[in-house]
Amino acid sequence: MKIYIITGAKNSGKSTALLNIANEIQSQFSSIAGYVARSIFVNNKHIGYDLFDIQSKNTIPLMRNDDAFSEAKCGCFGYKPIEFDKAIENIQKSIYSNTECIILDEIGILYRIIPAILNSNAKVIIFTIRKDILGQIIEKYNIQDAKIFDLDSPGIIYESIN
């Protein structure tokens, strides 16, 4: 199993890089699954996030700063826990169906699925993790032998040491 982590500061282009990589490598695997978070803007104002499903190409409204998404809070956005549960269920299906490549964008609450992903039979796993929490996530989930690409330092690749 190969583990890759794309890291960088907030708004450094991690999700965009991950989506570009997912599109680029799609033909290299018989099965690829996971999610990328997409920022949603209206009149140049950031109003929330959608989840883009790599496998189905469907988009799920995830978080918004309006009353329709007020069931739970994450920062300044409300979200519907049922949408997170659907995403986790889909990732679990991918794990149990021996998906070759699993991709998970930096989607806070979805981090709880990391142990199952790390114990899957996937050949390649790609995560994005904000730089300010990278060390905590690596330590918490005992992520070993990952190649870390820091978007704030292009061309530099780190190896995680655990």
CSV table of C-alpha atoms in Angstrom, one decimal:
chain,number,residue,atom,x,y,z
A,1,MET,CA,0.0,0.0,0.0
A,2,LYS,CA,1.2,3.5,-0.9
A,3,ILE,CA,0.0,6.4,1.1
A,4,TYR,CA,0.2,10.0,-0.2
A,5,ILE,CA,-0.7,13.1,1.8
A,6,ILE,CA,-1.2,16.5,0.2
A,7,THR,CA,-0.8,19.2,2.8
A,8,GLY,CA,-0.7,23.0,2.9
A,9,ALA,CA,-2.3,26.0,4.6
A,10,LYS,CA,-6.0,26.8,4.4
A,11,ASN,CA,-7.0,27.7,0.9
A,12,SER,CA,-3.6,26.6,-0.5
A,13,GLY,CA,-5.2,24.5,-3.3
A,14,LYS,CA,-5.2,21.0,-1.6
A,15,SER,CA,-8.7,20.1,-2.9
A,16,THR,CA,-8.0,21.4,-6.4
A,17,ALA,CA,-4.7,19.4,-6.5
A,18,LEU,CA,-6.5,16.3,-5.2
A,19,LEU,CA,-9.3,16.6,-7.8
A,20,ASN,CA,-6.7,17.0,-10.6
A,21,ILE,CA,-4.7,14.0,-9.4
A,22,ALA,CA,-7.9,11.9,-9.2
A,23,ASN,CA,-8.8,12.8,-12.8
A,24,GLU,CA,-5.3,12.1,-13.9
A,25,ILE,CA,-4.9,8.7,-12.3
A,26,GLN,CA,-8.5,7.4,-12.9
A,27,SER,CA,-7.3,5.2,-15.9
A,28,GLN,CA,-4.5,3.6,-13.8
A,29,PHE,CA,-6.9,1.8,-11.5
A,30,SER,CA,-9.8,-0.6,-12.1
A,31,SER,CA,-11.6,1.1,-9.2
A,32,ILE,CA,-11.2,4.4,-7.5
A,33,ALA,CA,-13.4,6.0,-4.9
A,34,GLY,CA,-13.6,8.8,-2.4
A,35,TYR,CA,-14.6,12.4,-1.9
A,36,VAL,CA,-13.3,15.9,-2.6
A,37,ALA,CA,-14.7,18.9,-0.9
A,38,ARG,CA,-15.7,21.8,-3.2
A,39,SER,CA,-16.1,25.4,-1.9
A,40,ILE,CA,-19.3,27.0,-2.9
A,41,PHE,CA,-19.4,30.7,-3.6
A,42,VAL,CA,-22.4,33.0,-4.4
A,43,ASN,CA,-21.6,36.6,-5.3
A,44,ASN,CA,-17.9,36.1,-4.3
A,45,LYS,CA,-19.1,35.0,-0.8
A,46,HIS,CA,-18.1,31.6,0.6
A,47,ILE,CA,-21.4,30.0,1.6
A,48,GLY,CA,-20.4,26.4,2.1
A,49,TYR,CA,-19.1,23.1,0.7
A,50,ASP,CA,-20.3,20.3,-1.5
A,51,LEU,CA,-18.9,16.8,-1.5
A,52,PHE,CA,-17.9,15.5,-5.0
A,53,ASP,CA,-18.0,11.7,-5.2
A,54,ILE,CA,-15.1,10.6,-7.3
A,55,GLN,CA,-16.7,7.3,-8.4
A,56,SER,CA,-20.2,8.4,-9.2
A,57,LYS,CA,-19.3,12.0,-10.2
A,58,ASN,CA,-22.3,13.1,-8.1
A,59,THR,CA,-22.2,16.2,-5.9
A,60,ILE,CA,-23.8,16.2,-2.4
A,61,PRO,CA,-24.6,19.5,-0.7
A,62,LEU,CA,-22.7,19.3,2.5
A,63,MET,CA,-22.3,22.4,4.5
A,64,ARG,CA,-23.9,25.9,4.3
A,65,ASN,CA,-24.2,29.0,6.3
A,66,ASP,CA,-28.0,29.1,6.1
A,67,ASP,CA,-30.9,27.7,8.1
A,68,ALA,CA,-31.5,24.7,5.8
A,69,PHE,CA,-28.3,23.3,7.2
A,70,SER,CA,-28.7,23.9,10.9
A,71,GLU,CA,-28.8,20.3,12.3
A,72,ALA,CA,-25.2,20.4,13.4
A,73,LYS,CA,-22.4,23.0,13.3
A,74,CYS,CA,-18.8,22.9,12.1
A,75,GLY,CA,-17.1,26.2,12.4
A,76,CYS,CA,-19.3,28.9,10.8
A,77,PHE,CA,-21.3,26.3,8.7
A,78,GLY,CA,-24.2,24.1,9.5
A,79,TYR,CA,-24.4,20.6,8.1
A,80,LYS,CA,-26.7,17.6,7.8
A,81,PRO,CA,-25.1,14.6,9.7
A,82,ILE,CA,-27.0,12.3,7.4
A,83,GLU,CA,-24.9,13.5,4.4
A,84,PHE,CA,-21.7,12.7,6.3
A,85,ASP,CA,-23.2,9.3,7.2
A,86,LYS,CA,-23.9,8.6,3.5
A,87,ALA,CA,-20.4,9.5,2.6
A,88,ILE,CA,-18.9,7.2,5.3
A,89,GLU,CA,-21.2,4.4,4.2
A,90,ASN,CA,-20.0,4.8,0.6
A,91,ILE,CA,-16.4,4.8,1.6
A,92,GLN,CA,-17.0,1.7,3.7
A,93,LYS,CA,-18.5,0.0,0.7
A,94,SER,CA,-15.4,0.9,-1.3
A,95,ILE,CA,-13.2,-0.6,1.4
A,96,TYR,CA,-15.1,-3.8,1.5
A,97,SER,CA,-15.3,-4.1,-2.3
A,98,ASN,CA,-11.5,-4.0,-2.6
A,99,THR,CA,-11.3,-0.6,-4.3
A,100,GLU,CA,-7.7,-0.1,-5.6
A,101,CYS,CA,-7.4,3.6,-4.9
A,102,ILE,CA,-9.2,5.6,-2.1
A,103,ILE,CA,-9.1,9.3,-2.0
A,104,LEU,CA,-10.3,11.4,1.0
A,105,ASP,CA,-10.2,15.2,1.0
A,106,GLU,CA,-9.8,17.1,4.2
A,107,ILE,CA,-13.3,16.7,5.5
A,108,GLY,CA,-13.0,16.9,9.3
A,109,ILE,CA,-15.6,14.5,10.6
A,110,LEU,CA,-14.8,12.0,7.9
A,111,TYR,CA,-11.4,11.5,9.4
A,112,ARG,CA,-13.0,8.9,11.7
A,113,ILE,CA,-12.9,6.5,8.6
A,114,ILE,CA,-9.1,6.7,8.3
A,115,PRO,CA,-8.4,3.5,10.4
A,116,ALA,CA,-10.7,1.4,8.1
A,117,ILE,CA,-9.1,3.0,5.0
A,118,LEU,CA,-5.6,2.2,6.3
A,119,ASN,CA,-6.6,-1.4,7.0
A,120,SER,CA,-8.2,-1.8,3.5
A,121,ASN,CA,-6.7,-3.7,0.6
A,122,ALA,CA,-6.3,-0.4,-1.4
A,123,LYS,CA,-3.1,-0.2,-3.4
A,124,VAL,CA,-3.0,3.6,-3.1
A,125,ILE,CA,-4.5,6.0,-0.6
A,126,ILE,CA,-4.5,9.7,-1.0
A,127,PHE,CA,-5.5,12.2,1.7
A,128,THR,CA,-5.4,15.9,2.0
A,129,ILE,CA,-4.7,17.2,5.5
A,130,ARG,CA,-4.3,20.9,6.6
A,131,LYS,CA,-0.7,21.6,7.6
A,132,ASP,CA,-1.7,22.9,11.0
A,133,ILE,CA,-3.2,19.5,12.0
A,134,LEU,CA,-1.0,17.1,9.9
A,135,GLY,CA,1.2,16.0,12.8
A,136,GLN,CA,-1.8,15.3,15.0
A,137,ILE,CA,-3.6,13.2,12.4
A,138,ILE,CA,-0.4,11.2,11.5
A,139,GLU,CA,0.1,10.5,15.2
A,140,LYS,CA,-3.5,9.8,16.1
A,141,TYR,CA,-4.0,7.4,13.2
A,142,ASN,CA,-0.4,6.0,13.3
A,143,ILE,CA,0.0,6.8,9.6
A,144,GLN,CA,3.3,5.3,8.5
A,145,ASP,CA,5.5,5.5,5.4
A,146,ALA,CA,3.5,8.2,3.8
A,147,LYS,CA,4.9,10.5,1.1
A,148,ILE,CA,3.9,14.0,2.1
A,149,PHE,CA,3.5,16.7,-0.6
A,150,ASP,CA,3.6,20.2,0.9
A,151,LEU,CA,1.9,22.7,-1.4
A,152,ASP,CA,3.5,25.6,0.5
A,153,SER,CA,6.9,24.2,-0.4
A,154,PRO,CA,6.5,22.9,-4.0
A,155,GLY,CA,9.0,20.2,-5.0
A,156,ILE,CA,9.7,19.1,-1.5
A,157,ILE,CA,8.5,15.6,-0.5
A,158,TYR,CA,8.7,14.5,3.1
A,159,GLU,CA,8.4,11.0,4.5
A,160,SER,CA,6.3,10.6,7.6
A,161,ILE,CA,8.2,9.0,10.4
A,162,ASN,CA,6.3,7.1,13.0
